[in-house]
């Protein structure tokens, strides 16, 4: 069975520039994943990159995830508060400090969420979905975990649509587009996402 890395990039984002209901929907989507007690905790980890301590809601979720026996790691402090644009190789070296979880294209699914669907989540960060897909990883951007504030548009839905348009154009213009198309998915429902997660018949018992 394949394992899965859930990567949350700059999850809080810029709350002063976003509609609070729009922001809150992402936390609900994350909580929906954390509540699934038959996701195999041995084969699935969550890594937060670019968190802010003042984000009390996310801090509560990180604590809740530990009570739910998730392997949950915040590597923000390892990356100069996420200002260091680390590579995938550097990311994997950091993860090895915390866990023996193996990350490799032939065994690991990558699921990415966070702030700026067409920016840091996709390719502005060197650990964005585009770069994992280039490496041959089965990679998904889970749209309910994403948000946009710098894309064009008068509504938050319009902004995300604009972000998706940028992603399409970037892939279209890439010399490696065949590799990206093969390995990258944009996922909008949990039913789709569930195919990328490791499941077990035995539900965990929370602490």
JSON list of N, CA and C in Angstrom, two decimals, residues 99-175:
[
{"chain": "A", "resi": 99, "resn": "UNK", "atom": "N", "xyz": [10.81, 11.81, 11.82]},
{"chain": "A", "resi": 99, "resn": "UNK", "atom": "CA", "xyz": [10.10, 10.54, 11.62]},
{"chain": "A", "resi": 99, "resn": "UNK", "atom": "C", "xyz": [10.88, 9.65, 10.64]},
{"chain": "A", "resi": 100, "resn": "UNK", "atom": "N", "xyz": [10.58, 8.36, 10.70]},
{"chain": "A", "resi": 100, "resn": "UNK", "atom": "CA", "xyz": [11.18, 7.42, 9.75]},
{"chain": "A", "resi": 100, "resn": "UNK", "atom": "C", "xyz": [10.30, 7.24, 8.51]},
{"chain": "A", "resi": 101, "resn": "UNK", "atom": "N", "xyz": [9.23, 8.01, 8.41]},
{"chain": "A", "resi": 101, "resn": "UNK", "atom": "CA", "xyz": [8.32, 7.95, 7.27]},
{"chain": "A", "resi": 101, "resn": "UNK", "atom": "C", "xyz": [9.10, 8.11, 5.97]},
{"chain": "A", "resi": 102, "resn": "UNK", "atom": "N", "xyz": [8.92, 7.18, 5.05]},
{"chain": "A", "resi": 102, "resn": "UNK", "atom": "CA", "xyz": [9.67, 7.20, 3.79]},
{"chain": "A", "resi": 102, "resn": "UNK", "atom": "C", "xyz": [8.92, 7.98, 2.72]},
{"chain": "A", "resi": 103, "resn": "UNK", "atom": "N", "xyz": [9.64, 8.88, 2.06]},
{"chain": "A", "resi": 103, "resn": "UNK", "atom": "CA", "xyz": [9.06, 9.68, 0.98]},
{"chain": "A", "resi": 103, "resn": "UNK", "atom": "C", "xyz": [9.81, 9.36, -0.31]},
{"chain": "A", "resi": 104, "resn": "UNK", "atom": "N", "xyz": [9.11, 8.78, -1.28]},
{"chain": "A", "resi": 104, "resn": "UNK", "atom": "CA", "xyz": [9.72, 8.41, -2.56]},
{"chain": "A", "resi": 104, "resn": "UNK", "atom": "C", "xyz": [8.62, 8.31, -3.61]},
{"chain": "A", "resi": 105, "resn": "UNK", "atom": "N", "xyz": [8.94, 8.63, -4.87]},
{"chain": "A", "resi": 105, "resn": "UNK", "atom": "CA", "xyz": [7.91, 8.66, -5.92]},
{"chain": "A", "resi": 105, "resn": "UNK", "atom": "C", "xyz": [7.16, 7.34, -6.08]},
{"chain": "A", "resi": 106, "resn": "UNK", "atom": "N", "xyz": [7.83, 6.21, -5.88]},
{"chain": "A", "resi": 106, "resn": "UNK", "atom": "CA", "xyz": [7.19, 4.92, -6.15]},
{"chain": "A", "resi": 106, "resn": "UNK", "atom": "C", "xyz": [6.25, 4.47, -5.02]},
{"chain": "A", "resi": 107, "resn": "UNK", "atom": "N", "xyz": [6.28, 5.17, -3.87]},
{"chain": "A", "resi": 107, "resn": "UNK", "atom": "CA", "xyz": [5.42, 4.74, -2.76]},
{"chain": "A", "resi": 107, "resn": "UNK", "atom": "C", "xyz": [4.59, 5.86, -2.14]},
{"chain": "A", "resi": 108, "resn": "UNK", "atom": "N", "xyz": [4.83, 7.13, -2.50]},
{"chain": "A", "resi": 108, "resn": "UNK", "atom": "CA", "xyz": [4.21, 8.24, -1.77]},
{"chain": "A", "resi": 108, "resn": "UNK", "atom": "C", "xyz": [3.30, 9.08, -2.65]},
{"chain": "A", "resi": 109, "resn": "UNK", "atom": "N", "xyz": [2.06, 9.28, -2.19]},
{"chain": "A", "resi": 109, "resn": "UNK", "atom": "CA", "xyz": [1.15, 10.26, -2.77]},
{"chain": "A", "resi": 109, "resn": "UNK", "atom": "C", "xyz": [1.35, 11.59, -2.04]},
{"chain": "A", "resi": 110, "resn": "UNK", "atom": "N", "xyz": [1.31, 12.68, -2.77]},
{"chain": "A", "resi": 110, "resn": "UNK", "atom": "CA", "xyz": [1.46, 14.02, -2.20]},
{"chain": "A", "resi": 110, "resn": "UNK", "atom": "C", "xyz": [0.14, 14.76, -2.35]},
{"chain": "A", "resi": 111, "resn": "UNK", "atom": "N", "xyz": [-0.37, 15.30, -1.24]},
{"chain": "A", "resi": 111, "resn": "UNK", "atom": "CA", "xyz": [-1.58, 16.13, -1.26]},
{"chain": "A", "resi": 111, "resn": "UNK", "atom": "C", "xyz": [-1.21, 17.50, -0.70]},
{"chain": "A", "resi": 112, "resn": "UNK", "atom": "N", "xyz": [-1.49, 18.56, -1.47]},
{"chain": "A", "resi": 112, "resn": "UNK", "atom": "CA", "xyz": [-1.06, 19.90, -1.09]},
{"chain": "A", "resi": 112, "resn": "UNK", "atom": "C", "xyz": [-2.27, 20.82, -0.93]},
{"chain": "A", "resi": 113, "resn": "UNK", "atom": "N", "xyz": [-2.23, 21.64, 0.12]},
{"chain": "A", "resi": 113, "resn": "UNK", "atom": "CA", "xyz": [-3.22, 22.69, 0.32]},
{"chain": "A", "resi": 113, "resn": "UNK", "atom": "C", "xyz": [-2.53, 23.91, 0.89]},
{"chain": "A", "resi": 114, "resn": "UNK", "atom": "N", "xyz": [-3.25, 25.03, 0.95]},
{"chain": "A", "resi": 114, "resn": "UNK", "atom": "CA", "xyz": [-2.67, 26.22, 1.54]},
{"chain": "A", "resi": 114, "resn": "UNK", "atom": "C", "xyz": [-3.13, 27.49, 0.84]},
{"chain": "A", "resi": 115, "resn": "UNK", "atom": "N", "xyz": [-2.32, 28.53, 0.99]},
{"chain": "A", "resi": 115, "resn": "UNK", "atom": "CA", "xyz": [-2.67, 29.85, 0.47]},
{"chain": "A", "resi": 115, "resn": "UNK", "atom": "C", "xyz": [-2.05, 30.09, -0.89]},
{"chain": "A", "resi": 116, "resn": "UNK", "atom": "N", "xyz": [-2.86, 30.63, -1.80]},
{"chain": "A", "resi": 116, "resn": "UNK", "atom": "CA", "xyz": [-2.50, 30.93, -3.19]},
{"chain": "A", "resi": 116, "resn": "UNK", "atom": "C", "xyz": [-2.36, 29.65, -4.01]},
{"chain": "A", "resi": 117, "resn": "UNK", "atom": "N", "xyz": [-3.48, 29.21, -4.55]},
{"chain": "A", "resi": 117, "resn": "UNK", "atom": "CA", "xyz": [-3.54, 27.97, -5.31]},
{"chain": "A", "resi": 117, "resn": "UNK", "atom": "C", "xyz": [-2.54, 27.97, -6.46]},
{"chain": "A", "resi": 118, "resn": "UNK", "atom": "N", "xyz": [-2.47, 29.08, -7.20]},
{"chain": "A", "resi": 118, "resn": "UNK", "atom": "CA", "xyz": [-1.58, 29.15, -8.35]},
{"chain": "A", "resi": 118, "resn": "UNK", "atom": "C", "xyz": [-0.21, 29.71, -8.00]},
{"chain": "A", "resi": 119, "resn": "UNK", "atom": "N", "xyz": [0.02, 30.01, -6.72]},
{"chain": "A", "resi": 119, "resn": "UNK", "atom": "CA", "xyz": [1.29, 30.56, -6.27]},
{"chain": "A", "resi": 119, "resn": "UNK", "atom": "C", "xyz": [2.08, 29.54, -5.49]},
{"chain": "A", "resi": 120, "resn": "UNK", "atom": "N", "xyz": [2.14, 29.73, -4.16]},
{"chain": "A", "resi": 120, "resn": "UNK", "atom": "CA", "xyz": [2.96, 28.85, -3.31]},
{"chain": "A", "resi": 120, "resn": "UNK", "atom": "C", "xyz": [2.49, 27.40, -3.35]},
{"chain": "A", "resi": 121, "resn": "UNK", "atom": "N", "xyz": [1.19, 27.19, -3.38]},
{"chain": "A", "resi": 121, "resn": "UNK", "atom": "CA", "xyz": [0.67, 25.81, -3.41]},
{"chain": "A", "resi": 121, "resn": "UNK", "atom": "C", "xyz": [1.10, 25.10, -4.69]},
{"chain": "A", "resi": 122, "resn": "UNK", "atom": "N", "xyz": [1.12, 25.84, -5.79]},
{"chain": "A", "resi": 122, "resn": "UNK", "atom": "CA", "xyz": [1.42, 25.22, -7.08]},
{"chain": "A", "resi": 122, "resn": "UNK", "atom": "C", "xyz": [2.92, 25.22, -7.39]},
{"chain": "A", "resi": 123, "resn": "UNK", "atom": "N", "xyz": [3.53, 26.41, -7.54]},
{"chain": "A", "resi": 123, "resn": "UNK", "atom": "CA", "xyz": [4.93, 26.39, -7.99]},
{"chain": "A", "resi": 123, "resn": "UNK", "atom": "C", "xyz": [5.84, 27.47, -7.42]},
{"chain": "A", "resi": 124, "resn": "UNK", "atom": "N", "xyz": [5.32, 28.49, -6.74]},
{"chain": "A", "resi": 124, "resn": "UNK", "atom": "CA", "xyz": [6.21, 29.53, -6.20]},
{"chain": "A", "resi": 124, "resn": "UNK", "atom": "C", "xyz": [7.15, 28.99, -5.14]},
{"chain": "A", "resi": 125, "resn": "UNK", "atom": "N", "xyz": [6.65, 28.07, -4.32]},
{"chain": "A", "resi": 125, "resn": "UNK", "atom": "CA", "xyz": [7.50, 27.37, -3.37]},
{"chain": "A", "resi": 125, "resn": "UNK", "atom": "C", "xyz": [8.11, 26.15, -4.07]},
{"chain": "A", "resi": 126, "resn": "UNK", "atom": "N", "xyz": [9.36, 25.86, -3.75]},
{"chain": "A", "resi": 126, "resn": "UNK", "atom": "CA", "xyz": [10.02, 24.70, -4.35]},
{"chain": "A", "resi": 126, "resn": "UNK", "atom": "C", "xyz": [9.44, 23.37, -3.87]},
{"chain": "A", "resi": 127, "resn": "UNK", "atom": "N", "xyz": [8.58, 23.43, -2.83]},
{"chain": "A", "resi": 127, "resn": "UNK", "atom": "CA", "xyz": [7.87, 22.22, -2.40]},
{"chain": "A", "resi": 127, "resn": "UNK", "atom": "C", "xyz": [6.40, 22.26, -2.84]},
{"chain": "A", "resi": 128, "resn": "UNK", "atom": "N", "xyz": [6.09, 23.15, -3.80]},
{"chain": "A", "resi": 128, "resn": "UNK", "atom": "CA", "xyz": [4.75, 23.22, -4.35]},
{"chain": "A", "resi": 128, "resn": "UNK", "atom": "C", "xyz": [4.43, 22.00, -5.21]},
{"chain": "A", "resi": 129, "resn": "UNK", "atom": "N", "xyz": [3.16, 21.83, -5.51]},
{"chain": "A", "resi": 129, "resn": "UNK", "atom": "CA", "xyz": [2.68, 20.63, -6.21]},
{"chain": "A", "resi": 129, "resn": "UNK", "atom": "C", "xyz": [3.37, 20.41, -7.55]},
{"chain": "A", "resi": 130, "resn": "UNK", "atom": "N", "xyz": [3.62, 21.48, -8.29]},
{"chain": "A", "resi": 130, "resn": "UNK", "atom": "CA", "xyz": [4.28, 21.39, -9.60]},
{"chain": "A", "resi": 130, "resn": "UNK", "atom": "C", "xyz": [5.60, 20.64, -9.50]},
{"chain": "A", "resi": 131, "resn": "UNK", "atom": "N", "xyz": [6.38, 20.96, -8.46]},
{"chain": "A", "resi": 131, "resn": "UNK", "atom": "CA", "xyz": [7.73, 20.39, -8.33]},
{"chain": "A", "resi": 131, "resn": "UNK", "atom": "C", "xyz": [7.69, 18.92, -7.91]},
{"chain": "A", "resi": 132, "resn": "UNK", "atom": "N", "xyz": [6.71, 18.56, -7.07]},
{"chain": "A", "resi": 132, "resn": "UNK", "atom": "CA", "xyz": [6.55, 17.14, -6.72]},
{"chain": "A", "resi": 132, "resn": "UNK", "atom": "C", "xyz": [6.16, 16.34, -7.97]},
{"chain": "A", "resi": 133, "resn": "UNK", "atom": "N", "xyz": [5.23, 16.89, -8.75]},
{"chain": "A", "resi": 133, "resn": "UNK", "atom": "CA", "xyz": [4.79, 16.20, -9.97]},
{"chain": "A", "resi": 133, "resn": "UNK", "atom": "C", "xyz": [5.95, 16.02, -10.95]},
{"chain": "A", "resi": 134, "resn": "UNK", "atom": "N", "xyz": [6.80, 17.05, -11.06]},
{"chain": "A", "resi": 134, "resn": "UNK", "atom": "CA", "xyz": [7.96, 16.95, -11.94]},
{"chain": "A", "resi": 134, "resn": "UNK", "atom": "C", "xyz": [8.88, 15.80, -11.52]},
{"chain": "A", "resi": 135, "resn": "UNK", "atom": "N", "xyz": [8.94, 15.56, -10.20]},
{"chain": "A", "resi": 135, "resn": "UNK", "atom": "CA", "xyz": [9.79, 14.49, -9.66]},
{"chain": "A", "resi": 135, "resn": "UNK", "atom": "C", "xyz": [9.18, 13.11, -9.84]},
{"chain": "A", "resi": 136, "resn": "UNK", "atom": "N", "xyz": [7.96, 13.04, -10.37]},
{"chain": "A", "resi": 136, "resn": "UNK", "atom": "CA", "xyz": [7.32, 11.75, -10.60]},
{"chain": "A", "resi": 136, "resn": "UNK", "atom": "C", "xyz": [6.37, 11.32, -9.51]},
{"chain": "A", "resi": 137, "resn": "UNK", "atom": "N", "xyz": [6.08, 12.20, -8.55]},
{"chain": "A", "resi": 137, "resn": "UNK", "atom": "CA", "xyz": [5.15, 11.87, -7.47]},
{"chain": "A", "resi": 137, "resn": "UNK", "atom": "C", "xyz": [3.71, 12.01, -7.95]},
{"chain": "A", "resi": 138, "resn": "UNK", "atom": "N", "xyz": [2.84, 11.10, -7.51]},
{"chain": "A", "resi": 138, "resn": "UNK", "atom": "CA", "xyz": [1.40, 11.23, -7.71]},
{"chain": "A", "resi": 138, "resn": "UNK", "atom": "C", "xyz": [0.93, 12.36, -6.80]},
{"chain": "A", "resi": 139, "resn": "UNK", "atom": "N", "xyz": [0.60, 13.50, -7.39]},
{"chain": "A", "resi": 139, "resn": "UNK", "atom": "CA", "xyz": [0.39, 14.74, -6.63]},
{"chain": "A", "resi": 139, "resn": "UNK", "atom": "C", "xyz": [-1.01, 15.29, -6.85]},
{"chain": "A", "resi": 140, "resn": "UNK", "atom": "N", "xyz": [-1.64, 15.73, -5.75]},
{"chain": "A", "resi": 140, "resn": "UNK", "atom": "CA", "xyz": [-2.97, 16.32, -5.82]},
{"chain": "A", "resi": 140, "resn": "UNK", "atom": "C", "xyz": [-2.98, 17.68, -5.11]},
{"chain": "A", "resi": 141, "resn": "UNK", "atom": "N", "xyz": [-3.60, 18.66, -5.73]},
{"chain": "A", "resi": 141, "resn": "UNK", "atom": "CA", "xyz": [-3.96, 19.90, -5.04]},
{"chain": "A", "resi": 141, "resn": "UNK", "atom": "C", "xyz": [-5.41, 19.74, -4.61]},
{"chain": "A", "resi": 142, "resn": "UNK", "atom": "N", "xyz": [-5.65, 19.76, -3.30]},
{"chain": "A", "resi": 142, "resn": "UNK", "atom": "CA", "xyz": [-7.01, 19.59, -2.79]},
{"chain": "A", "resi": 142, "resn": "UNK", "atom": "C", "xyz": [-7.63, 20.98, -2.62]},
{"chain": "A", "resi": 143, "resn": "UNK", "atom": "N", "xyz": [-8.49, 21.35, -3.54]},
{"chain": "A", "resi": 143, "resn": "UNK", "atom": "CA", "xyz": [-9.00, 22.72, -3.64]},
{"chain": "A", "resi": 143, "resn": "UNK", "atom": "C", "xyz": [-9.73, 23.21, -2.38]},
{"chain": "A", "resi": 144, "resn": "UNK", "atom": "N", "xyz": [-10.49, 22.36, -1.66]},
{"chain": "A", "resi": 144, "resn": "UNK", "atom": "CA", "xyz": [-11.12, 22.85, -0.43]},
{"chain": "A", "resi": 144, "resn": "UNK", "atom": "C", "xyz": [-10.12, 23.32, 0.64]},
{"chain": "A", "resi": 145, "resn": "UNK", "atom": "N", "xyz": [-8.85, 22.91, 0.52]},
{"chain": "A", "resi": 145, "resn": "UNK", "atom": "CA", "xyz": [-7.83, 23.36, 1.47]},
{"chain": "A", "resi": 145, "resn": "UNK", "atom": "C", "xyz": [-7.09, 24.60, 0.98]},
{"chain": "A", "resi": 146, "resn": "UNK", "atom": "N", "xyz": [-7.50, 25.13, -0.17]},
{"chain": "A", "resi": 146, "resn": "UNK", "atom": "CA", "xyz": [-6.77, 26.25, -0.78]},
{"chain": "A", "resi": 146, "resn": "UNK", "atom": "C", "xyz": [-7.58, 27.55, -0.73]},
{"chain": "A", "resi": 147, "resn": "UNK", "atom": "N", "xyz": [-6.86, 28.66, -0.83]},
{"chain": "A", "resi": 147, "resn": "UNK", "atom": "CA", "xyz": [-7.50, 29.96, -0.94]},
{"chain": "A", "resi": 147, "resn": "UNK", "atom": "C", "xyz": [-6.63, 30.89, -1.75]},
{"chain": "A", "resi": 148, "resn": "UNK", "atom": "N", "xyz": [-7.23, 31.96, -2.24]},
{"chain": "A", "resi": 148, "resn": "UNK", "atom": "CA", "xyz": [-6.51, 32.94, -3.05]},
{"chain": "A", "resi": 148, "resn": "UNK", "atom": "C", "xyz": [-6.95, 34.34, -2.64]},
{"chain": "A", "resi": 149, "resn": "UNK", "atom": "N", "xyz": [-5.98, 35.26, -2.57]},
{"chain": "A", "resi": 149, "resn": "UNK", "atom": "CA", "xyz": [-6.35, 36.66, -2.32]},
{"chain": "A", "resi": 149, "resn": "UNK", "atom": "C", "xyz": [-5.68, 37.61, -3.31]},
{"chain": "A", "resi": 150, "resn": "UNK", "atom": "N", "xyz": [-4.61, 37.19, -3.97]},
{"chain": "A", "resi": 150, "resn": "UNK", "atom": "CA", "xyz": [-3.92, 38.10, -4.89]},
{"chain": "A", "resi": 150, "resn": "UNK", "atom": "C", "xyz": [-4.31, 37.90, -6.34]},
{"chain": "A", "resi": 151, "resn": "UNK", "atom": "N", "xyz": [-5.06, 36.84, -6.64]},
{"chain": "A", "resi": 151, "resn": "UNK", "atom": "CA", "xyz": [-5.55, 36.64, -8.00]},
{"chain": "A", "resi": 151, "resn": "UNK", "atom": "C", "xyz": [-6.63, 37.68, -8.31]},
{"chain": "A", "resi": 152, "resn": "UNK", "atom": "N", "xyz": [-6.85, 37.91, -9.60]},
{"chain": "A", "resi": 152, "resn": "UNK", "atom": "CA", "xyz": [-7.87, 38.87, -9.99]},
{"chain": "A", "resi": 152, "resn": "UNK", "atom": "C", "xyz": [-9.27, 38.30, -9.74]},
{"chain": "A", "resi": 153, "resn": "UNK", "atom": "N", "xyz": [-10.23, 39.20, -9.46]},
{"chain": "A", "resi": 153, "resn": "UNK", "atom": "CA", "xyz": [-11.61, 38.80, -9.25]},
{"chain": "A", "resi": 153, "resn": "UNK", "atom": "C", "xyz": [-12.27, 39.60, -8.15]},
{"chain": "A", "resi": 154, "resn": "UNK", "atom": "N", "xyz": [-13.57, 39.78, -8.27]},
{"chain": "A", "resi": 154, "resn": "UNK", "atom": "CA", "xyz": [-14.32, 40.56, -7.28]},
{"chain": "A", "resi": 154, "resn": "UNK", "atom": "C", "xyz": [-14.88, 39.69, -6.17]},
{"chain": "A", "resi": 155, "resn": "UNK", "atom": "N", "xyz": [-14.94, 38.39, -6.39]},
{"chain": "A", "resi": 155, "resn": "UNK", "atom": "CA", "xyz": [-15.39, 37.47, -5.34]},
{"chain": "A", "resi": 155, "resn": "UNK", "atom": "C", "xyz": [-14.30, 36.44, -5.11]},
{"chain": "A", "resi": 156, "resn": "UNK", "atom": "N", "xyz": [-14.41, 35.71, -3.98]},
{"chain": "A", "resi": 156, "resn": "UNK", "atom": "CA", "xyz": [-13.39, 34.72, -3.65]},
{"chain": "A", "resi": 156, "resn": "UNK", "atom": "C", "xyz": [-13.44, 33.55, -4.60]},
{"chain": "A", "resi": 157, "resn": "UNK", "atom": "N", "xyz": [-14.63, 33.24, -5.10]},
{"chain": "A", "resi": 157, "resn": "UNK", "atom": "CA", "xyz": [-14.74, 32.17, -6.10]},
{"chain": "A", "resi": 157, "resn": "UNK", "atom": "C", "xyz": [-14.07, 32.58, -7.39]},
{"chain": "A", "resi": 158, "resn": "UNK", "atom": "N", "xyz": [-14.28, 33.84, -7.80]},
{"chain": "A", "resi": 158, "resn": "UNK", "atom": "CA", "xyz": [-13.64, 34.34, -9.02]},
{"chain": "A", "resi": 158, "resn": "UNK", "atom": "C", "xyz": [-12.12, 34.30, -8.89]},
{"chain": "A", "resi": 159, "resn": "UNK", "atom": "N", "xyz": [-11.62, 34.62, -7.70]},
{"chain": "A", "resi": 159, "resn": "UNK", "atom": "CA", "xyz": [-10.17, 34.61, -7.48]},
{"chain": "A", "resi": 159, "resn": "UNK", "atom": "C", "xyz": [-9.61, 33.19, -7.63]},
{"chain": "A", "resi": 160, "resn": "UNK", "atom": "N", "xyz": [-10.32, 32.21, -7.09]},
{"chain": "A", "resi": 160, "resn": "UNK", "atom": "CA", "xyz": [-9.82, 30.84, -7.23]},
{"chain": "A", "resi": 160, "resn": "UNK", "atom": "C", "xyz": [-9.91, 30.38, -8.68]},
{"chain": "A", "resi": 161, "resn": "UNK", "atom": "N", "xyz": [-10.98, 30.78, -9.38]},
{"chain": "A", "resi": 161, "resn": "UNK", "atom": "CA", "xyz": [-11.07, 30.44, -10.81]},
{"chain": "A", "resi": 161, "resn": "UNK", "atom": "C", "xyz": [-9.90, 31.04, -11.58]},
{"chain": "A", "resi": 162, "resn": "UNK", "atom": "N", "xyz": [-9.56, 32.30, -11.24]},
{"chain": "A", "resi": 162, "resn": "UNK", "atom": "CA", "xyz": [-8.41, 32.94, -11.90]},
{"chain": "A", "resi": 162, "resn": "UNK", "atom": "C", "xyz": [-7.13, 32.18, -11.61]},
{"chain": "A", "resi": 163, "resn": "UNK", "atom": "N", "xyz": [-6.99, 31.70, -10.36]},
{"chain": "A", "resi": 163, "resn": "UNK", "atom": "CA", "xyz": [-5.83, 30.91, -9.99]},
{"chain": "A", "resi": 163, "resn": "UNK", "atom": "C", "xyz": [-5.74, 29.63, -10.80]},
{"chain": "A", "resi": 164, "resn": "UNK", "atom": "N", "xyz": [-6.87, 28.97, -11.00]},
{"chain": "A", "resi": 164, "resn": "UNK", "atom": "CA", "xyz": [-6.89, 27.73, -11.78]},
{"chain": "A", "resi": 164, "resn": "UNK", "atom": "C", "xyz": [-6.51, 28.00, -13.24]},
{"chain": "A", "resi": 165, "resn": "UNK", "atom": "N", "xyz": [-6.93, 29.16, -13.75]},
{"chain": "A", "resi": 165, "resn": "UNK", "atom": "CA", "xyz": [-6.56, 29.54, -15.11]},
{"chain": "A", "resi": 165, "resn": "UNK", "atom": "C", "xyz": [-5.05, 29.71, -15.24]},
{"chain": "A", "resi": 166, "resn": "UNK", "atom": "N", "xyz": [-4.44, 30.31, -14.21]},
{"chain": "A", "resi": 166, "resn": "UNK", "atom": "CA", "xyz": [-2.98, 30.48, -14.22]},
{"chain": "A", "resi": 166, "resn": "UNK", "atom": "C", "xyz": [-2.28, 29.13, -14.21]},
{"chain": "A", "resi": 167, "resn": "UNK", "atom": "N", "xyz": [-2.79, 28.20, -13.39]},
{"chain": "A", "resi": 167, "resn": "UNK", "atom": "CA", "xyz": [-2.22, 26.85, -13.34]},
{"chain": "A", "resi": 167, "resn": "UNK", "atom": "C", "xyz": [-2.28, 26.20, -14.73]},
{"chain": "A", "resi": 168, "resn": "UNK", "atom": "N", "xyz": [-3.44, 26.31, -15.38]},
{"chain": "A", "resi": 168, "resn": "UNK", "atom": "CA", "xyz": [-3.59, 25.71, -16.70]},
{"chain": "A", "resi": 168, "resn": "UNK", "atom": "C", "xyz": [-2.58, 26.28, -17.69]},
{"chain": "A", "resi": 169, "resn": "UNK", "atom": "N", "xyz": [-2.43, 27.62, -17.69]},
{"chain": "A", "resi": 169, "resn": "UNK", "atom": "CA", "xyz": [-1.51, 28.25, -18.63]},
{"chain": "A", "resi": 169, "resn": "UNK", "atom": "C", "xyz": [-0.06, 27.87, -18.33]},
{"chain": "A", "resi": 170, "resn": "UNK", "atom": "N", "xyz": [0.28, 27.76, -17.05]},
{"chain": "A", "resi": 170, "resn": "UNK", "atom": "CA", "xyz": [1.64, 27.38, -16.67]},
{"chain": "A", "resi": 170, "resn": "UNK", "atom": "C", "xyz": [1.96, 25.98, -17.16]},
{"chain": "A", "resi": 171, "resn": "UNK", "atom": "N", "xyz": [1.02, 25.05, -16.97]},
{"chain": "A", "resi": 171, "resn": "UNK", "atom": "CA", "xyz": [1.23, 23.68, -17.43]},
{"chain": "A", "resi": 171, "resn": "UNK", "atom": "C", "xyz": [1.31, 23.64, -18.95]},
{"chain": "A", "resi": 172, "resn": "UNK", "atom": "N", "xyz": [0.42, 24.36, -19.61]},
{"chain": "A", "resi": 172, "resn": "UNK", "atom": "CA", "xyz": [0.38, 24.39, -21.08]},
{"chain": "A", "resi": 172, "resn": "UNK", "atom": "C", "xyz": [1.70, 24.88, -21.66]},
{"chain": "A", "resi": 173, "resn": "UNK", "atom": "N", "xyz": [2.31, 25.88, -21.00]},
{"chain": "A", "resi": 173, "resn": "UNK", "atom": "CA", "xyz": [3.54, 26.48, -21.51]},
{"chain": "A", "resi": 173, "resn": "UNK", "atom": "C", "xyz": [4.81, 25.75, -21.07]},
{"chain": "A", "resi": 174, "resn": "UNK", "atom": "N", "xyz": [4.66, 24.76, -20.21]},
{"chain": "A", "resi": 174, "resn": "UNK", "atom": "CA", "xyz": [5.83, 24.04, -19.69]},
{"chain": "A", "resi": 174, "resn": "UNK", "atom": "C", "xyz": [6.32, 23.00, -20.69]},
{"chain": "A", "resi": 175, "resn": "UNK", "atom": "N", "xyz": [7.64, 22.92, -20.85]},
{"chain": "A", "resi": 175, "resn": "UNK", "atom": "CA", "xyz": [8.21, 21.89, -21.71]},
{"chain": "A", "resi": 175, "resn": "UNK", "atom": "C", "xyz": [7.99, 20.50, -21.12]}
]
